[in-house]
Coordinates of C-alpha atoms and ligand atoms in Angstrom, one line a residue:
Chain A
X6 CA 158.0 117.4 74.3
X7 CA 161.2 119.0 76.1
X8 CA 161.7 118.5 79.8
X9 CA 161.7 121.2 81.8
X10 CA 165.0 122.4 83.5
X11 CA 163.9 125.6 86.0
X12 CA 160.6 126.4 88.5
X13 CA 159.2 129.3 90.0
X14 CA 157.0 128.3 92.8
X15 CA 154.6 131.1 93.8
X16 CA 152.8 130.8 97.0
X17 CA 149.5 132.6 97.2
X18 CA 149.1 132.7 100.9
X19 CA 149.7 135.8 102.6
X20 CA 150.4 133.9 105.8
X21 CA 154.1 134.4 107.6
X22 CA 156.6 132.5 105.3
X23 CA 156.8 129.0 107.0
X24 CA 152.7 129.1 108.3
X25 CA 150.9 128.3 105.3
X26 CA 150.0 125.2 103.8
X27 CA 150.3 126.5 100.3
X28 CA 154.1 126.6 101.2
X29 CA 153.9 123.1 102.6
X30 CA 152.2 121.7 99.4
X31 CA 153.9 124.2 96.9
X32 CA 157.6 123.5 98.9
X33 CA 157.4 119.9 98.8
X34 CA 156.4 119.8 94.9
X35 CA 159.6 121.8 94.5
X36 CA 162.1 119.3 96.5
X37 CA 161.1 116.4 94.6
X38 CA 161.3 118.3 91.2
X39 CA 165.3 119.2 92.7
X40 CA 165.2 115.4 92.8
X41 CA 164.8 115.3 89.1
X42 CA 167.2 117.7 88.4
X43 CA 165.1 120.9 88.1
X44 CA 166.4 124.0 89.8
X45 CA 164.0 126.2 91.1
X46 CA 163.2 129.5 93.1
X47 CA 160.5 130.2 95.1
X48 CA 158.5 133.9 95.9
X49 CA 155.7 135.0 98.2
X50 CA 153.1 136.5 97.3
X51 CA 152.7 139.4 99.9
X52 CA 156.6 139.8 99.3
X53 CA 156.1 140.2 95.6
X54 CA 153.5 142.3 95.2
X55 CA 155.0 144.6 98.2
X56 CA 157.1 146.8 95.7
X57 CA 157.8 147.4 92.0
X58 CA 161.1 146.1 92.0
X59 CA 160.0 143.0 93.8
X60 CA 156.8 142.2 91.2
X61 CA 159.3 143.5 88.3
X62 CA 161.2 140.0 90.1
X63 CA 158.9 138.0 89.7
X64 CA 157.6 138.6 86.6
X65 CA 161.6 137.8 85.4
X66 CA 161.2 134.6 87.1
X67 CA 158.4 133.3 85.4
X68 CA 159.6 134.4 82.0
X69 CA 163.1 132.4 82.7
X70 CA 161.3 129.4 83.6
X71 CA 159.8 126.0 82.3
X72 CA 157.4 125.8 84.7
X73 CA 155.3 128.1 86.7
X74 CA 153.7 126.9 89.7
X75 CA 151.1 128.4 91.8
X76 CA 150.2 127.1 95.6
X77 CA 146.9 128.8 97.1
X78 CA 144.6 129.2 99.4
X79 CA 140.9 129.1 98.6
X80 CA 139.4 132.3 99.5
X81 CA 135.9 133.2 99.0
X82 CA 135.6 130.3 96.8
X83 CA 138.3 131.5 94.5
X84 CA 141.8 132.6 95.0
X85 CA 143.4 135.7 97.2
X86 CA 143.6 139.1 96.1
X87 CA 147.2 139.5 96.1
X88 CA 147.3 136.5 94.0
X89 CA 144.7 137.7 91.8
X90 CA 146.6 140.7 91.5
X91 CA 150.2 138.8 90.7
X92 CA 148.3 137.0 87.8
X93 CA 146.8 140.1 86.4
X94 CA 150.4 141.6 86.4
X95 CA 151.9 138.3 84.6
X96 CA 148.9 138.1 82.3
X97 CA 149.4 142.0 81.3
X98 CA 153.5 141.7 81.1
X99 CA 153.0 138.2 78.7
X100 CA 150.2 139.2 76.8
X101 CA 153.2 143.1 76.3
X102 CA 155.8 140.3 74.7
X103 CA 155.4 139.8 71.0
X104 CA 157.2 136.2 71.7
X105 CA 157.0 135.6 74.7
X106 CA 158.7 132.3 76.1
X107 CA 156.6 129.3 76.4
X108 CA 156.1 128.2 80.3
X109 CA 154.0 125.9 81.4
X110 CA 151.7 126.3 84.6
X111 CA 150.5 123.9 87.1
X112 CA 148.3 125.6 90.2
X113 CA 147.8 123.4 93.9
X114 CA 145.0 124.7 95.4
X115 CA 143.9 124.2 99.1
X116 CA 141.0 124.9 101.3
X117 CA 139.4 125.2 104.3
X118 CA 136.5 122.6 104.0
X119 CA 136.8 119.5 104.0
X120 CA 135.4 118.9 100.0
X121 CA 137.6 119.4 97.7
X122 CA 135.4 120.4 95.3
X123 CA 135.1 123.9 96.5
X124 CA 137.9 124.5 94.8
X125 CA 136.8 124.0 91.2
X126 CA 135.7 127.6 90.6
X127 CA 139.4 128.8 91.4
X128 CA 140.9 126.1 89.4
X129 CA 138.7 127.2 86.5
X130 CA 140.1 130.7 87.1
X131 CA 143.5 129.4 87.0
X132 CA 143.2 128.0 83.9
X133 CA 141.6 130.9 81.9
X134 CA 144.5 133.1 83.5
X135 CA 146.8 130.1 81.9
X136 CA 145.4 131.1 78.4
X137 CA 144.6 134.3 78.7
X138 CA 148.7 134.7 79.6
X139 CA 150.5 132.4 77.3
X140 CA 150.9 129.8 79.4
X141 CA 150.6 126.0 78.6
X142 CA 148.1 124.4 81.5
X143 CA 149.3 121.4 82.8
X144 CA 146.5 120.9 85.2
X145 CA 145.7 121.3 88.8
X146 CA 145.4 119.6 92.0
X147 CA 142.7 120.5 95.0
X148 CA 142.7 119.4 98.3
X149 CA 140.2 119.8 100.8
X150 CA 140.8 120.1 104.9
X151 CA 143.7 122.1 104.4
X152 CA 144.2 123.8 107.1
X153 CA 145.7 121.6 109.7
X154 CA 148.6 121.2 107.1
X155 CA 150.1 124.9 107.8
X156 CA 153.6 125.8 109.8
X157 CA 155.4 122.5 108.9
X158 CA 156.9 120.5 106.1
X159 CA 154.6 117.9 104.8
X160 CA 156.6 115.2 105.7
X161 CA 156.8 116.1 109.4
X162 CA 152.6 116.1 109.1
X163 CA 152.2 112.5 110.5
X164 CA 149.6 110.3 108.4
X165 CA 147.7 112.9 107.3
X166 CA 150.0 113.6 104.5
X167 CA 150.6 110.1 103.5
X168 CA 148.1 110.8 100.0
X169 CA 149.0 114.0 99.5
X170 CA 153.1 112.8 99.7
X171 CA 151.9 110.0 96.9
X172 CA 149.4 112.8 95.2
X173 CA 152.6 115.3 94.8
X174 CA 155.4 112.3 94.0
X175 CA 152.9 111.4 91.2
X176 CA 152.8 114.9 90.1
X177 CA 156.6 115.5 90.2
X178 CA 157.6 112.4 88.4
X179 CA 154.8 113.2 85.4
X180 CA 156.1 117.3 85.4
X181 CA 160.1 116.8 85.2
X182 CA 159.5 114.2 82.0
X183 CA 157.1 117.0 80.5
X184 CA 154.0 115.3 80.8
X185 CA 150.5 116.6 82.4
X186 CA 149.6 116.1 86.0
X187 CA 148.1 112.4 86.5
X188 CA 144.7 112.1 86.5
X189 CA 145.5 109.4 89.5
X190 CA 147.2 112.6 91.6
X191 CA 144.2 114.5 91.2
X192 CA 141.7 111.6 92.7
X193 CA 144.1 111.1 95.3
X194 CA 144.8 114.8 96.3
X195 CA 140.7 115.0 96.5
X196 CA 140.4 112.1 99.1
X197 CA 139.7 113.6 102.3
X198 CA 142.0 112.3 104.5
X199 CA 139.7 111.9 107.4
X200 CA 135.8 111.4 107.5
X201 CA 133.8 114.9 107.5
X202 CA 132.1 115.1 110.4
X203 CA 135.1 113.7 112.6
X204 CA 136.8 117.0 110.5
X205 CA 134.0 119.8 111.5
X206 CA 133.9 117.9 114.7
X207 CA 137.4 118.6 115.2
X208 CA 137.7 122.3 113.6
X209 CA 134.4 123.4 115.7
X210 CA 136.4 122.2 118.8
X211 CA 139.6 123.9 117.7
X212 CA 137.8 127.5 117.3
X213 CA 136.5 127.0 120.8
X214 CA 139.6 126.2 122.2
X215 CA 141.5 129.0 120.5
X216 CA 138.3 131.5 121.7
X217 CA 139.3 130.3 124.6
X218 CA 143.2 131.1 124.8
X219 CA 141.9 134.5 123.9
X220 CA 139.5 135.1 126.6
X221 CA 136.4 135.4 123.9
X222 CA 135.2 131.9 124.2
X223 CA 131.4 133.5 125.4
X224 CA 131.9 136.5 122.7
X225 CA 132.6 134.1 119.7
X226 CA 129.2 134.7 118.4
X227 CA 129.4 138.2 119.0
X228 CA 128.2 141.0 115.7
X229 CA 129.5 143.8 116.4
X230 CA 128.1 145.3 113.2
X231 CA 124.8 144.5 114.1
X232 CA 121.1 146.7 113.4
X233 CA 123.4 149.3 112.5
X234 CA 120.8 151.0 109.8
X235 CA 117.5 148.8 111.6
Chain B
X16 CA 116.2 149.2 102.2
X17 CA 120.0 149.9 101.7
X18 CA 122.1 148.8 98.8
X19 CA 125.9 148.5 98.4
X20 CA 127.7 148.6 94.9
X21 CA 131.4 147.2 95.5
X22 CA 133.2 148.9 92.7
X23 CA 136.0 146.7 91.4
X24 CA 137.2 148.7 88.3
X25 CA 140.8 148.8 87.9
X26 CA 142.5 152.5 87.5
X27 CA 141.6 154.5 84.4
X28 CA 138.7 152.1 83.9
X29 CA 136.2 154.7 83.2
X30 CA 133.2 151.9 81.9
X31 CA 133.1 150.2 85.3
X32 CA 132.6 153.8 87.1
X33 CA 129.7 154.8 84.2
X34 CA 128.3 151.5 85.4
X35 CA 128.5 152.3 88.7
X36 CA 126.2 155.3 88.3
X37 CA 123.6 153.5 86.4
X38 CA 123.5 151.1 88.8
X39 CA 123.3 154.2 91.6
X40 CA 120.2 155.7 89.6
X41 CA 118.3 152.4 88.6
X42 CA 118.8 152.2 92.6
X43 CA 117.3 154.8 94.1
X44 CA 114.5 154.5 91.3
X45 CA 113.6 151.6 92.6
X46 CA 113.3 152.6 96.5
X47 CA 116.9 151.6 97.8
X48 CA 119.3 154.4 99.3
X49 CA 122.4 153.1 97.6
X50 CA 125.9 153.5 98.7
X51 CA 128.8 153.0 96.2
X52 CA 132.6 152.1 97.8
X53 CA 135.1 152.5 94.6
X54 CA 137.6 150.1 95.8
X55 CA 140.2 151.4 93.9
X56 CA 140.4 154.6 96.2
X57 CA 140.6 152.9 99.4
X58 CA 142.8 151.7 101.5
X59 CA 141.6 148.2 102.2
X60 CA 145.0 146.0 103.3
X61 CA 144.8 142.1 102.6
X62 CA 143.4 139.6 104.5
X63 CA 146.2 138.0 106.3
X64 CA 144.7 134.8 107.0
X65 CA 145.0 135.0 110.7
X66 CA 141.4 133.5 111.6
X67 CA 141.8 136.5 114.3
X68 CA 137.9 138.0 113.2
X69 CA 136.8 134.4 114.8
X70 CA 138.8 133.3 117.1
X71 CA 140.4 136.5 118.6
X72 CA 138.1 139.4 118.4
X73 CA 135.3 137.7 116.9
X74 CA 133.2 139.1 113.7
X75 CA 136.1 142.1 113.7
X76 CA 139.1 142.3 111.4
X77 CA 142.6 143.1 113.2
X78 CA 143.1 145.6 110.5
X79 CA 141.4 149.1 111.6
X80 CA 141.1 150.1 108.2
X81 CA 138.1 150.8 105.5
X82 CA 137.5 147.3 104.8
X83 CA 135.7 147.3 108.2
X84 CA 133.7 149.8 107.3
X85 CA 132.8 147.5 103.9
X86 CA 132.4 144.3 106.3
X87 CA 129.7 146.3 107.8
X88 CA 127.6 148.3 105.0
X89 CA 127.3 144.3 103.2
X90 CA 125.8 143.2 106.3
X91 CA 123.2 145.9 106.7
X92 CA 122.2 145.9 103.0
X93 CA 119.5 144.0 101.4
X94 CA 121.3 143.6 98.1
X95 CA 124.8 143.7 97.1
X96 CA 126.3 144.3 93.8
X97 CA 129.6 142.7 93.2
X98 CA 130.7 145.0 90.1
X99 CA 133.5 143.9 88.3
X100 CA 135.7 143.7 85.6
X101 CA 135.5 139.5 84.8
X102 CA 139.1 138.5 85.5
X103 CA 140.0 134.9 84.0
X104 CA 136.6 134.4 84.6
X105 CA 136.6 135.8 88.4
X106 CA 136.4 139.3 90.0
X107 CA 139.2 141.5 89.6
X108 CA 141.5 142.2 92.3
X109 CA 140.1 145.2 93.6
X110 CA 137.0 143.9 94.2
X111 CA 138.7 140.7 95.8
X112 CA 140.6 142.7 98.7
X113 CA 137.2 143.3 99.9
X114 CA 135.7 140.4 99.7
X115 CA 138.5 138.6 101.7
X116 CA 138.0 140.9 104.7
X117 CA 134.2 139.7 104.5
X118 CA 135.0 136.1 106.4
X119 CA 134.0 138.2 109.6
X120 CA 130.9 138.1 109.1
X121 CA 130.5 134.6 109.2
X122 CA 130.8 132.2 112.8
X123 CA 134.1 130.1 112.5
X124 CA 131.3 126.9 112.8
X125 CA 130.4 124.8 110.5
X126 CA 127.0 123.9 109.0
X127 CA 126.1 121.8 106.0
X128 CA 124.3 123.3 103.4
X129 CA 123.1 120.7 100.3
X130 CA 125.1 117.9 101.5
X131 CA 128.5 120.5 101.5
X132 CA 130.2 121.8 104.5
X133 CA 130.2 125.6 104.9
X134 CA 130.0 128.4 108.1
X135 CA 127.2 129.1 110.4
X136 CA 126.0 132.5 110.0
X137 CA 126.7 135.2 111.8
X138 CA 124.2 137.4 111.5
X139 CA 120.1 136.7 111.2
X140 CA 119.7 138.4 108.0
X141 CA 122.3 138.7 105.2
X142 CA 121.5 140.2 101.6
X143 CA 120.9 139.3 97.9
X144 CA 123.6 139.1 95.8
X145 CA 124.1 140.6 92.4
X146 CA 127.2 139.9 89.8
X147 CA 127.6 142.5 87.4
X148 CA 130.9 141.4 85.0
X149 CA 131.9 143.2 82.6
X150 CA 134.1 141.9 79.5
X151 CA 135.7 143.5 76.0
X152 CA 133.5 140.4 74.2
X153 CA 131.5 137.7 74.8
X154 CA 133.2 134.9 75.7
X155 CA 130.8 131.7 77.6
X156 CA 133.6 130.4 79.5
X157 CA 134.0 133.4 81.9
X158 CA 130.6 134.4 82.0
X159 CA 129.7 130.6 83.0
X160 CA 132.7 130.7 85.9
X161 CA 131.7 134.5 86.6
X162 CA 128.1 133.3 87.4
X163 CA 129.1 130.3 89.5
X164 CA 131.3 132.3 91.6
X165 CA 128.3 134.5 92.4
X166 CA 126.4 131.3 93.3
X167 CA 129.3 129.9 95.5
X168 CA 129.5 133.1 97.2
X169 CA 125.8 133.2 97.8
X170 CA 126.0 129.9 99.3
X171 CA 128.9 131.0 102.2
X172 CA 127.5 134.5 102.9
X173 CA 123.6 132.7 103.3
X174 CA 122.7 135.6 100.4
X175 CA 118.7 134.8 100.3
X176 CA 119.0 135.6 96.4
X177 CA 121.2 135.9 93.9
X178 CA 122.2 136.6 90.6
X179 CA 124.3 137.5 88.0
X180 CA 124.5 139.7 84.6
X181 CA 127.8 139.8 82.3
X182 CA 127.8 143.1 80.0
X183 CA 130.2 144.1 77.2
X184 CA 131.9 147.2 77.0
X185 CA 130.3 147.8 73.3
X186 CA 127.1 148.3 74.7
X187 CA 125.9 151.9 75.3
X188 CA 123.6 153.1 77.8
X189 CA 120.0 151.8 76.8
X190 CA 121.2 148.8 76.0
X191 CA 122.8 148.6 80.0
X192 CA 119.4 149.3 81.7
X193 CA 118.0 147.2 79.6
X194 CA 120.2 144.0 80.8
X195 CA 120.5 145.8 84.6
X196 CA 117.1 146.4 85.1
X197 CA 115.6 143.0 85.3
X198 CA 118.7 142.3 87.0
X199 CA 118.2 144.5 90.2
X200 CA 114.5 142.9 90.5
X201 CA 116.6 139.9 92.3
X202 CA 115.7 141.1 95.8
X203 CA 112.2 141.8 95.3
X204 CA 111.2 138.0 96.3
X205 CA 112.1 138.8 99.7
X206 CA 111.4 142.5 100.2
X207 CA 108.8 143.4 97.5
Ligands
FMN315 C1 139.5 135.1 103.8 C2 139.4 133.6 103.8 C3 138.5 133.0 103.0 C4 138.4 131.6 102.9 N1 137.4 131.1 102.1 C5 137.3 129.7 102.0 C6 136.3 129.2 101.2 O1 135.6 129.8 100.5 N2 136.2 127.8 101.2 C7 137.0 127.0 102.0 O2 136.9 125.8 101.9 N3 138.0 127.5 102.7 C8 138.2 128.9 102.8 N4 139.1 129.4 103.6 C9 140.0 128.6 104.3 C10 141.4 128.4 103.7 O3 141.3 128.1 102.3 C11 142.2 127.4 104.4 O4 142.4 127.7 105.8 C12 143.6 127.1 103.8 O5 144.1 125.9 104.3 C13 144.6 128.2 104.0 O6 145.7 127.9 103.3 P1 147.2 128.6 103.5 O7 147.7 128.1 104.8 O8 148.0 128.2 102.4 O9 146.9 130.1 103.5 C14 139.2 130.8 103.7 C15 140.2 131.4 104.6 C16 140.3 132.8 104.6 C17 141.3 133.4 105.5

């Protein structure tokens, strides 16, 4: 099996670039691939699918690379729309190319919850979009609790990161010699990196405190759509 | 009762919008006043993942646009039909931009629903959910992710029913209401 030489990161977060934690996860996985020799380039999704000329880009990219990798959000218990969207554009522009150039594909997922389970119905969509464009599946990682990882590099995230560092090292090492991702990244991805209820504990406190900030703390439960056809 | 069809055919897809109007007509046949949004045809911006519907002006999206007025003819439905093409197994991205823009209708707190963590509801009463995929040919892979999704959205959104139908685009319009019909009975456990 040949080693791959180039990347193409594709973060499926809408989010401002430097907020999301799909660019943490997605951006770290590309440094240490640099480490291996890869060279790589990297595309936002919003960005992308903005203009013509800028998902004409990125369809290019994918096509000139070994390796295709997608960093997402969970949303809705599957992935964004503008992500959905990029993957039915590279789906449609493969599936146009009578040979088209074999790339492999590995998708991060991350979510809001603190089970990383909830993200098996999106990885199961990534990977049908993996056959249905051509592309050779490598595998996928999930993490749960994602959130607090947004608006910094992973390895300024304290302890947190310590098993999603080891998860993506794991990952990087097994992608640059052309192998599958570990099943050992994927178990330790999963691990929750706190226990649950310290987590919801935590996250319930953080929405009040932002309500808060805002002056809505007493609204928070508010429905403005309510009884509207009662 | 109301109903909302959430029309997530791609442009030119001419089978999705046919659908549609079955769907509309076996509808009103059956007591709802149905309402259809053709996704497509709006303008309907994506989420931008700002937690601003909780935590800023909560249940309301910053974005004055029609996925507001989506956000709020789901919640005063009794049944929902996601309709859309299957994509990789999941909806297509039409119908996706609207479903993003639904967190609002949700309370940022938690709850824990069969052992998992997921969101307190919003509102008291929330409706059924319905899947209606549609594929060029069979293929159990998508169909078994297609209905999954529908049962993991019916789990966050507190839908009191659900369920999910996968039709090909071979079939012609008997053969539809015959797979639809028995579909559209999935609210009728809660208001017969
Ligand atoms: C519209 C929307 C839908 C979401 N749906 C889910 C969900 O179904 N399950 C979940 O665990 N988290 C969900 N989340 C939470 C995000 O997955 C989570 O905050 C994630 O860390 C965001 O990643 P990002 O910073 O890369 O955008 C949702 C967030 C948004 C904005």
């Amino acid at each position: 099996m040949n080693t791959p030489q180039t990347a193409t990161l594709l973060i499926g977060s809408a989010k401002p670039i430097g907020d999301s934690t799909s660019e943490a996860l997605g951006g770290y996985l590309m440094q240490r691939l640099a480490d291996y020799g890869l060279t790589g380039e990297t595309h936002h999704v919003a960005r992308a699918m903005r203009s013509e000329a800028r998902t004409a880009g990125l369809l290019a990219a994918v096509d000139r690379s070994d390796l295709f990798v997608l960093a997402f959000p969970l949303y809705v218990d599957s992935l964004p729309y503008l992500t959905v969207q990029a993957l039915e554009r590279i789906a449609a522009h493969r599936q146009a190319q009578e040979n088209a150039r074999p790339v492999r594909f590995v998708a991060i997922a991350n979510c809001g919850f603190p089970e990383a389970h909830h993200n098996d119905t999106a990885l199961a969509i990534c990977r049908q979009f993996a056959a249905a464009a051509g592309l050779e599946w490598t595998g996928g990682l999930s993490m749960g609790a994602g959130t607090p990882f947004g608006g910094k590099p992973l390895e300024e995230a304290g302890g947190m990161a310590r098993g999603v560092i080891a998860a993506l090292d794991l990952t990087a090492t097994a992608l640059a010699k052309g192998d599958t991702v570990p099943d050992e990244a994927v178990a330790i991805m999963a691990k929750p990196f706190m226990p649950i209820r310290g987590y919801t504990l935590m996250g319930g406190m953080g929405w009040r405190m932002e309500g808060w900030r805002n002056g809505v703390y007493r609204q928070l439960r508010a429905r403005p759509f309510a009884n509207q056809s009662d | 009762m109301n109903a909302t069809i959430l029309n997530g055919g791609l442009a030119g897809d001419l089978f999705v919008d046919r659908l549609q109007d079955l769907l509309l007509a076996e509808l009103a046949t059956a007591g709802y006043q149905p309402a259809a949004w053709t996704l497509r045809e709006e303008k309907i911006s994506y989420c931008l993942g700002c937690f601003e519907c909780w935590t800023k002006t909560p249940g309301l999206c910053r974005i004055d646009d029609a996925g507001r007025l989506v956000s709020a003819s789901v919640i005063n439905s009794h049944l929902v039909i996601y309709l859309s093409p299957v994509t990789f197994g999941g909806y297509s991205s039409e119908l996706k931009k609207a479903v993003d823009r639904s967190i609002c209708l949700l309370s940022p707190f938690f709850t824990h629903v069969d052992g998992e963590v997921h969101h307190q509801r919003r509102y008291d009463r929330y409706p059924a959910l319905l899947g209606v995929g549609i594929l060029p040919h069979r293929h159990v892979e998508q169909e078994q992710i297609f209905s999954t999704l529908i049962s993991r959205n019916a789990i966050n959104m507190h839908s009191p029913q659900h369920a999910s139908v996968v039709v090909t685009r071979d079939l012609d319009e008997p053969a539809l209401q015959a797979v639809l019909r028995p579909a559209l009975s999935v609210q009728e456990a809660i208001h017969p």
